[in-house]
Amino acid sequence: MPPPSPNDHADAILFASESARACGRDRHIPEREPSEPLAEPVKQPHSALPDAPSGVGDDVRAGHVPRAGGIAERARAMAGPRRAPGGAYLAGLNPEQREAVETVEGPLLVLAGAGTGKTRVLTTRIAHILHLGLAWPSQILAVTFTNKAAREMKERIAGMVGEEVEGMPWLGTFHSIGVRMLRRHAELVGLKSGFTILDTDDQIRLLKQLLQAEQIDEKRWPARLLANTIDGWKNRGLAPEAVPAGEGATFANGRGKALYAAYQARLKALNAADFGDLLLEGIRLLRENPDVLAEYHRRFRYILVDEYQDTNVAQYLWLRLLAQGSHNVCCVGDDDQSIYGWRGAEVDNILRFESDFPGAKVIRLERNYRSTGHILGAAGHLIAHNEGRLGKTLFSEGVAGEKVTVTGAWDSQEEARAIGEEIEQLQHHGHPLNQVAILMRASFQMREFEERFVTLGLSYRVIGGPRFYERAEIRDALAYLRCISQPADDLAFERIVNVPKRGLGDAALRQIHDHARALGLPLQEAARQLAQGDALKPKVRLALRELVQSFERWRGQMNGMAQSQLAEIVLDESGYTEMWQKDRSADAAGRLDNLKELVRSMEPFENLTGFLEHVALVMDAEGGAGSDAVSLMTLHSAKGLEFDTVFLPGWEEGLFPHQRALDEQGRAGLEEERRLAYVGLTRARFRAKVFFASNRRIHGMWQSSVPSRFLDELPDGHVEVTESRGGQGWGGGQAGRYGYGPSRFDSAGTFGSSYSTPGWQRAQAARSGSSGGGSPGGSGRGGGFSEPAGRYAPTRGGGPVIEGQLIAKSTGAPSPFRQGERVFHQKFGYGEVMAVEGNKLTVQFDKAGEKHVLDSFLQAT
DNA sequence: TTGCGGCCATTTTTT
DNA sequence: ATGGCCGCAA
């Protein structure tokens, strides 16, 4: 590392003296030793300041010194007359929250249940640290997962300490902080400081090329799978050489590890990093360069982590490295809300906190300020079925409120109709739609609600879904801009070389590639040379020359105008806008709107580079949240939000808990699904309304469904079973079979007749099936499949069956039904089998017409 | 090079 | 049922 620039020292002195003054005014804090707060900030800036190795302007000097007076002023203001020991910001905290805020030294885990004021603790804690003068804003590392969370945190801190928050360059997402570190020390990990950040799309295209070059069959070994595998390794902090040989062999007959290494080499050659690298290379940087690590140790006096239950191994390693300096690491999270295991989050991180950080203190926040007693009671009882948890019981001092309702519907359409009606009722009673959300397990469930709401004229808004910057037209437009800004960005060049179509197809691209590889040039430069020579066919050469010249022209204009203006010119002159204008498909107009929106969103940025950096990391555009509308989203995207009324449709076995989670993750998968249910319930302030449907169309085929086991795990005392209007609901048959004891759903006759339900029908089928043995359905609180666990209870021939706790996947066994046979189906009535394909049948129903159904839902007549 | 037709998979999502 | 992707034919 180069030595610090001379300026650093002078600044440090100024900085130190300011800090001493700031603290000096705080001197009268009764409970502190006089020397203690003084000592650190004075000593700290000296050691922390030697900064970016390059010495180029960075946070501390650039941002803070001029503002130091401001800090002192703030401190004085806060230390003013109204200040109780500690400051006004501590006033509204409950004792646990206050303890979490004031326990500033040493490792601390705050187990913050849903709605217990987690963000408040985090932000107040930062304000507190600043207020006491324990650290400068630039000495606090505060990490979140999403940009949204970072933004919110920043806003709330600003509400408490004012502009000082602007001096917190290390408040951000894991990734943005990772980039920040890497940009300063890029050379140490084999990159140049201006490296490009590749998103998933770029990553997959790169891997595709790699697979092609290696002659690996992409059908058998899709690039997507390799990308996931590599991401998985990166999530676990494994560089190519660290991948265990056995695991490295799982992809493409043992070539996984080598491919990973090749991919990393390719990234370096492109001067690019993918999302995983932003952390993984950060870890490498800190491990291999003790001086850099020491610098950050000196810098970060306090480390705070939000949503700790979502951290993966790489993030944990990264944090641990950094926390070895001050040991002042505070992680806030809730093991019961860990729902991202499937993308590498390790609940273990939070479960093991105390042993990972010796001397750690754990504070539980269990006082809930959000939900009514019944909702908390129901959610708490449900989550208590999980084994792997630290254990918390939320309580509230509020009212019991309305019970959680459980409503059965005949099929998903009726479910949507029932929910639509309830929402209209609420609306008539003056309930704002903004305070209503429908939270579902999978996004395909959304369509039904959208359709229903369109007919009802109910305004709704879909949260989540494809992000603005991930849309094809936006990515295309960005690729043009990247080509201008970074002529060596090969991936961007490839993306738009023939978009719109300009006759530069695979063949032309291959030639450019070959030329580039031969001379070690970026594609764009290779293209420029080829356009001049005569190696290409005239037509191709002309098109290429046109493109290359355009880029040069645009690049020349780059500095003379606002980037948004340049973008307009580029989109126009490249023919890209025209391409969509000519497009007759339904969404073309929307795409043009998106492009306009893109151009508009560029305006506030300093320059094109600044904008592109923003886009790479902050992949969200502010969507209009203005109007009063019902929110539709998945349970995953609901985490962290709250609504007065929450509808939770689709609580059926196979959908929720999702079959795949059960198949692939077993018990762990089930527990994560249960946490998801818990997250859903705890989003509600006053009303949580659970629904399930007895029939649902999945992959275009009607399937009968069994109510979710989670329904049985809701305690009687907090739940009310209602019947959807006009619905036939579902009979009591299946409940209780999961070993959690009897529940109210076991009493027959809650809904209509038990004898018309799919559960009963299936029990009948089981009884007449070849296995015999098991107790017949329909008796006692029965209808349950009480065959010994682990044994199949086939329907006729064997369809979905219950094995232990899981419903097995449909077997590939041949269907027992023949073409021409008369059959009966729960939803569609009588019909005739038209075609048989494995266990999938095409049936011509007398009333309902031709449908595709699984054989296990049919009975012979 | 482009355009169309068949084949396959299809939970959840951030950076 | 439906959309995305690949391969093949014009």
PDB file of N, CA and C in Angstrom, chain A residues 48-94:
ATOM      1  N   ALA A  48      -7.044   5.814  11.703  1.00  0.00           N
ATOM      2  CA  ALA A  48      -8.010   5.383  10.691  1.00  0.00           C
ATOM      3  C   ALA A  48      -7.854   6.140   9.396  1.00  0.00           C
ATOM      4  N   LEU A  49      -7.261   7.277   9.465  1.00  0.00           N
ATOM      5  CA  LEU A  49      -7.314   8.089   8.269  1.00  0.00           C
ATOM      6  C   LEU A  49      -6.530   7.604   7.069  1.00  0.00           C
ATOM      7  N   PRO A  50      -5.325   7.107   7.254  1.00  0.00           N
ATOM      8  CA  PRO A  50      -4.630   6.634   6.051  1.00  0.00           C
ATOM      9  C   PRO A  50      -5.603   5.775   5.282  1.00  0.00           C
ATOM     10  N   ASP A  51      -5.920   6.212   4.118  1.00  0.00           N
ATOM     11  CA  ASP A  51      -7.182   5.742   3.587  1.00  0.00           C
ATOM     12  C   ASP A  51      -7.025   4.890   2.361  1.00  0.00           C
ATOM     13  N   ALA A  52      -7.700   5.272   1.346  1.00  0.00           N
ATOM     14  CA  ALA A  52      -7.600   4.518   0.109  1.00  0.00           C
ATOM     15  C   ALA A  52      -6.133   4.467  -0.258  1.00  0.00           C
ATOM     16  N   PRO A  53      -5.706   3.312  -0.702  1.00  0.00           N
ATOM     17  CA  PRO A  53      -4.300   3.191  -1.036  1.00  0.00           C
ATOM     18  C   PRO A  53      -3.922   4.228  -2.079  1.00  0.00           C
ATOM     19  N   SER A  54      -4.827   4.498  -2.933  1.00  0.00           N
ATOM     20  CA  SER A  54      -4.561   5.459  -3.990  1.00  0.00           C
ATOM     21  C   SER A  54      -4.437   6.855  -3.406  1.00  0.00           C
ATOM     22  N   GLY A  55      -5.006   7.049  -2.245  1.00  0.00           N
ATOM     23  CA  GLY A  55      -4.982   8.371  -1.672  1.00  0.00           C
ATOM     24  C   GLY A  55      -5.979   9.297  -2.348  1.00  0.00           C
ATOM     25  N   VAL A  56      -6.736   8.777  -3.287  1.00  0.00           N
ATOM     26  CA  VAL A  56      -7.704   9.626  -3.972  1.00  0.00           C
ATOM     27  C   VAL A  56      -8.852   9.910  -3.018  1.00  0.00           C
ATOM     28  N   GLY A  57      -9.445  11.050  -3.218  1.00  0.00           N
ATOM     29  CA  GLY A  57     -10.451  11.543  -2.288  1.00  0.00           C
ATOM     30  C   GLY A  57     -11.465  10.475  -1.902  1.00  0.00           C
ATOM     31  N   ASP A  58     -11.644  10.330  -0.649  1.00  0.00           N
ATOM     32  CA  ASP A  58     -12.640   9.386  -0.193  1.00  0.00           C
ATOM     33  C   ASP A  58     -13.316   9.997   1.020  1.00  0.00           C
ATOM     34  N   ASP A  59     -14.204   9.229   1.520  1.00  0.00           N
ATOM     35  CA  ASP A  59     -15.120   9.696   2.546  1.00  0.00           C
ATOM     36  C   ASP A  59     -14.547  10.573   3.648  1.00  0.00           C
ATOM     37  N   VAL A  60     -13.648  10.010   4.423  1.00  0.00           N
ATOM     38  CA  VAL A  60     -13.333  10.677   5.667  1.00  0.00           C
ATOM     39  C   VAL A  60     -12.869  12.100   5.423  1.00  0.00           C
ATOM     40  N   ARG A  61     -11.867  12.210   4.567  1.00  0.00           N
ATOM     41  CA  ARG A  61     -11.352  13.554   4.348  1.00  0.00           C
ATOM     42  C   ARG A  61     -12.334  14.407   3.590  1.00  0.00           C
ATOM     43  N   ALA A  62     -12.786  13.852   2.492  1.00  0.00           N
ATOM     44  CA  ALA A  62     -13.633  14.662   1.634  1.00  0.00           C
ATOM     45  C   ALA A  62     -14.916  15.052   2.367  1.00  0.00           C
ATOM     46  N   GLY A  63     -15.480  14.092   3.014  1.00  0.00           N
ATOM     47  CA  GLY A  63     -16.801  14.335   3.569  1.00  0.00           C
ATOM     48  C   GLY A  63     -16.787  14.980   4.945  1.00  0.00           C
ATOM     49  N   HIS A  64     -15.848  14.585   5.738  1.00  0.00           N
ATOM     50  CA  HIS A  64     -16.079  14.870   7.148  1.00  0.00           C
ATOM     51  C   HIS A  64     -15.472  16.119   7.686  1.00  0.00           C
ATOM     52  N   VAL A  65     -14.284  16.384   7.237  1.00  0.00           N
ATOM     53  CA  VAL A  65     -13.607  17.476   7.889  1.00  0.00           C
ATOM     54  C   VAL A  65     -14.399  18.766   7.782  1.00  0.00           C
ATOM     55  N   PRO A  66     -14.888  19.091   6.599  1.00  0.00           N
ATOM     56  CA  PRO A  66     -15.644  20.325   6.529  1.00  0.00           C
ATOM     57  C   PRO A  66     -16.873  20.269   7.437  1.00  0.00           C
ATOM     58  N   ARG A  67     -17.328  19.082   7.659  1.00  0.00           N
ATOM     59  CA  ARG A  67     -18.567  18.980   8.391  1.00  0.00           C
ATOM     60  C   ARG A  67     -18.324  18.830   9.893  1.00  0.00           C
ATOM     61  N   ALA A  68     -17.046  18.750  10.247  1.00  0.00           N
ATOM     62  CA  ALA A  68     -16.755  18.457  11.646  1.00  0.00           C
ATOM     63  C   ALA A  68     -17.405  19.464  12.578  1.00  0.00           C
ATOM     64  N   GLY A  69     -17.359  20.730  12.168  1.00  0.00           N
ATOM     65  CA  GLY A  69     -17.999  21.742  12.986  1.00  0.00           C
ATOM     66  C   GLY A  69     -19.476  21.426  13.163  1.00  0.00           C
ATOM     67  N   GLY A  70     -20.056  20.966  12.060  1.00  0.00           N
ATOM     68  CA  GLY A  70     -21.468  20.601  12.096  1.00  0.00           C
ATOM     69  C   GLY A  70     -21.730  19.524  13.115  1.00  0.00           C
ATOM     70  N   ILE A  71     -20.842  18.589  13.156  1.00  0.00           N
ATOM     71  CA  ILE A  71     -21.011  17.505  14.100  1.00  0.00           C
ATOM     72  C   ILE A  71     -20.986  18.045  15.523  1.00  0.00           C
ATOM     73  N   ALA A  72     -20.015  18.886  15.747  1.00  0.00           N
ATOM     74  CA  ALA A  72     -19.911  19.465  17.079  1.00  0.00           C
ATOM     75  C   ALA A  72     -21.206  20.197  17.422  1.00  0.00           C
ATOM     76  N   GLU A  73     -21.707  20.900  16.423  1.00  0.00           N
ATOM     77  CA  GLU A  73     -22.934  21.636  16.662  1.00  0.00           C
ATOM     78  C   GLU A  73     -24.091  20.706  17.002  1.00  0.00           C
ATOM     79  N   ARG A  74     -24.160  19.661  16.211  1.00  0.00           N
ATOM     80  CA  ARG A  74     -25.230  18.696  16.467  1.00  0.00           C
ATOM     81  C   ARG A  74     -25.114  18.161  17.878  1.00  0.00           C
ATOM     82  N   ALA A  75     -23.905  17.793  18.215  1.00  0.00           N
ATOM     83  CA  ALA A  75     -23.698  17.221  19.530  1.00  0.00           C
ATOM     84  C   ALA A  75     -24.138  18.206  20.594  1.00  0.00           C
ATOM     85  N   ARG A  76     -23.809  19.448  20.363  1.00  0.00           N
ATOM     86  CA  ARG A  76     -24.181  20.460  21.333  1.00  0.00           C
ATOM     87  C   ARG A  76     -25.693  20.559  21.409  1.00  0.00           C
ATOM     88  N   ALA A  77     -26.306  20.571  20.250  1.00  0.00           N
ATOM     89  CA  ALA A  77     -27.759  20.698  20.228  1.00  0.00           C
ATOM     90  C   ALA A  77     -28.403  19.544  20.994  1.00  0.00           C
ATOM     91  N   MET A  78     -27.884  18.372  20.739  1.00  0.00           N
ATOM     92  CA  MET A  78     -28.488  17.215  21.384  1.00  0.00           C
ATOM     93  C   MET A  78     -28.170  17.197  22.876  1.00  0.00           C
ATOM     94  N   ALA A  79     -27.023  17.779  23.184  1.00  0.00           N
ATOM     95  CA  ALA A  79     -26.626  17.784  24.583  1.00  0.00           C
ATOM     96  C   ALA A  79     -27.316  18.903  25.352  1.00  0.00           C
ATOM     97  N   GLY A  80     -28.165  19.587  24.621  1.00  0.00           N
ATOM     98  CA  GLY A  80     -28.812  20.766  25.197  1.00  0.00           C
ATOM     99  C   GLY A  80     -29.659  20.448  26.422  1.00  0.00           C
ATOM    100  N   PRO A  81     -30.367  21.442  26.872  1.00  0.00           N
ATOM    101  CA  PRO A  81     -31.066  21.376  28.143  1.00  0.00           C
ATOM    102  C   PRO A  81     -32.038  20.201  28.269  1.00  0.00           C
ATOM    103  N   ARG A  82     -32.754  19.881  27.181  1.00  0.00           N
ATOM    104  CA  ARG A  82     -33.808  18.890  27.332  1.00  0.00           C
ATOM    105  C   ARG A  82     -33.217  17.496  27.533  1.00  0.00           C
ATOM    106  N   ARG A  83     -31.928  17.390  27.418  1.00  0.00           N
ATOM    107  CA  ARG A  83     -31.321  16.077  27.360  1.00  0.00           C
ATOM    108  C   ARG A  83     -31.313  15.387  28.700  1.00  0.00           C
ATOM    109  N   ALA A  84     -32.030  14.286  28.777  1.00  0.00           N
ATOM    110  CA  ALA A  84     -31.881  13.390  29.910  1.00  0.00           C
ATOM    111  C   ALA A  84     -30.548  12.701  29.714  1.00  0.00           C
ATOM    112  N   PRO A  85     -30.046  11.999  30.706  1.00  0.00           N
ATOM    113  CA  PRO A  85     -28.800  11.295  30.441  1.00  0.00           C
ATOM    114  C   PRO A  85     -29.006  10.378  29.248  1.00  0.00           C
ATOM    115  N   GLY A  86     -28.370  10.645  28.182  1.00  0.00           N
ATOM    116  CA  GLY A  86     -28.533   9.771  27.028  1.00  0.00           C
ATOM    117  C   GLY A  86     -29.185  10.475  25.864  1.00  0.00           C
ATOM    118  N   GLY A  87     -30.075  11.357  26.068  1.00  0.00           N
ATOM    119  CA  GLY A  87     -30.636  12.081  24.950  1.00  0.00           C
ATOM    120  C   GLY A  87     -32.087  11.723  24.692  1.00  0.00           C
ATOM    121  N   ALA A  88     -32.780  12.656  24.049  1.00  0.00           N
ATOM    122  CA  ALA A  88     -34.218  12.524  23.850  1.00  0.00           C
ATOM    123  C   ALA A  88     -34.572  11.298  23.028  1.00  0.00           C
ATOM    124  N   TYR A  89     -33.673  10.918  22.145  1.00  0.00           N
ATOM    125  CA  TYR A  89     -33.994   9.805  21.257  1.00  0.00           C
ATOM    126  C   TYR A  89     -34.211   8.508  22.024  1.00  0.00           C
ATOM    127  N   LEU A  90     -33.758   8.458  23.262  1.00  0.00           N
ATOM    128  CA  LEU A  90     -33.953   7.229  24.037  1.00  0.00           C
ATOM    129  C   LEU A  90     -35.334   7.168  24.675  1.00  0.00           C
ATOM    130  N   ALA A  91     -36.013   8.283  24.648  1.00  0.00           N
ATOM    131  CA  ALA A  91     -37.235   8.421  25.429  1.00  0.00           C
ATOM    132  C   ALA A  91     -38.250   7.303  25.199  1.00  0.00           C
ATOM    133  N   GLY A  92     -38.672   7.088  23.975  1.00  0.00           N
ATOM    134  CA  GLY A  92     -39.784   6.159  23.762  1.00  0.00           C
ATOM    135  C   GLY A  92     -39.428   4.678  23.777  1.00  0.00           C
ATOM    136  N   LEU A  93     -38.218   4.332  24.146  1.00  0.00           N
ATOM    137  CA  LEU A  93     -37.824   2.921  24.055  1.00  0.00           C
ATOM    138  C   LEU A  93     -38.290   2.125  25.273  1.00  0.00           C
ATOM    139  N   ASN A  94     -38.631   0.859  25.048  1.00  0.00           N
ATOM    140  CA  ASN A  94     -38.934   0.012  26.191  1.00  0.00           C
ATOM    141  C   ASN A  94     -37.608  -0.488  26.778  1.00  0.00           C
TER     142      ASN A  94
END
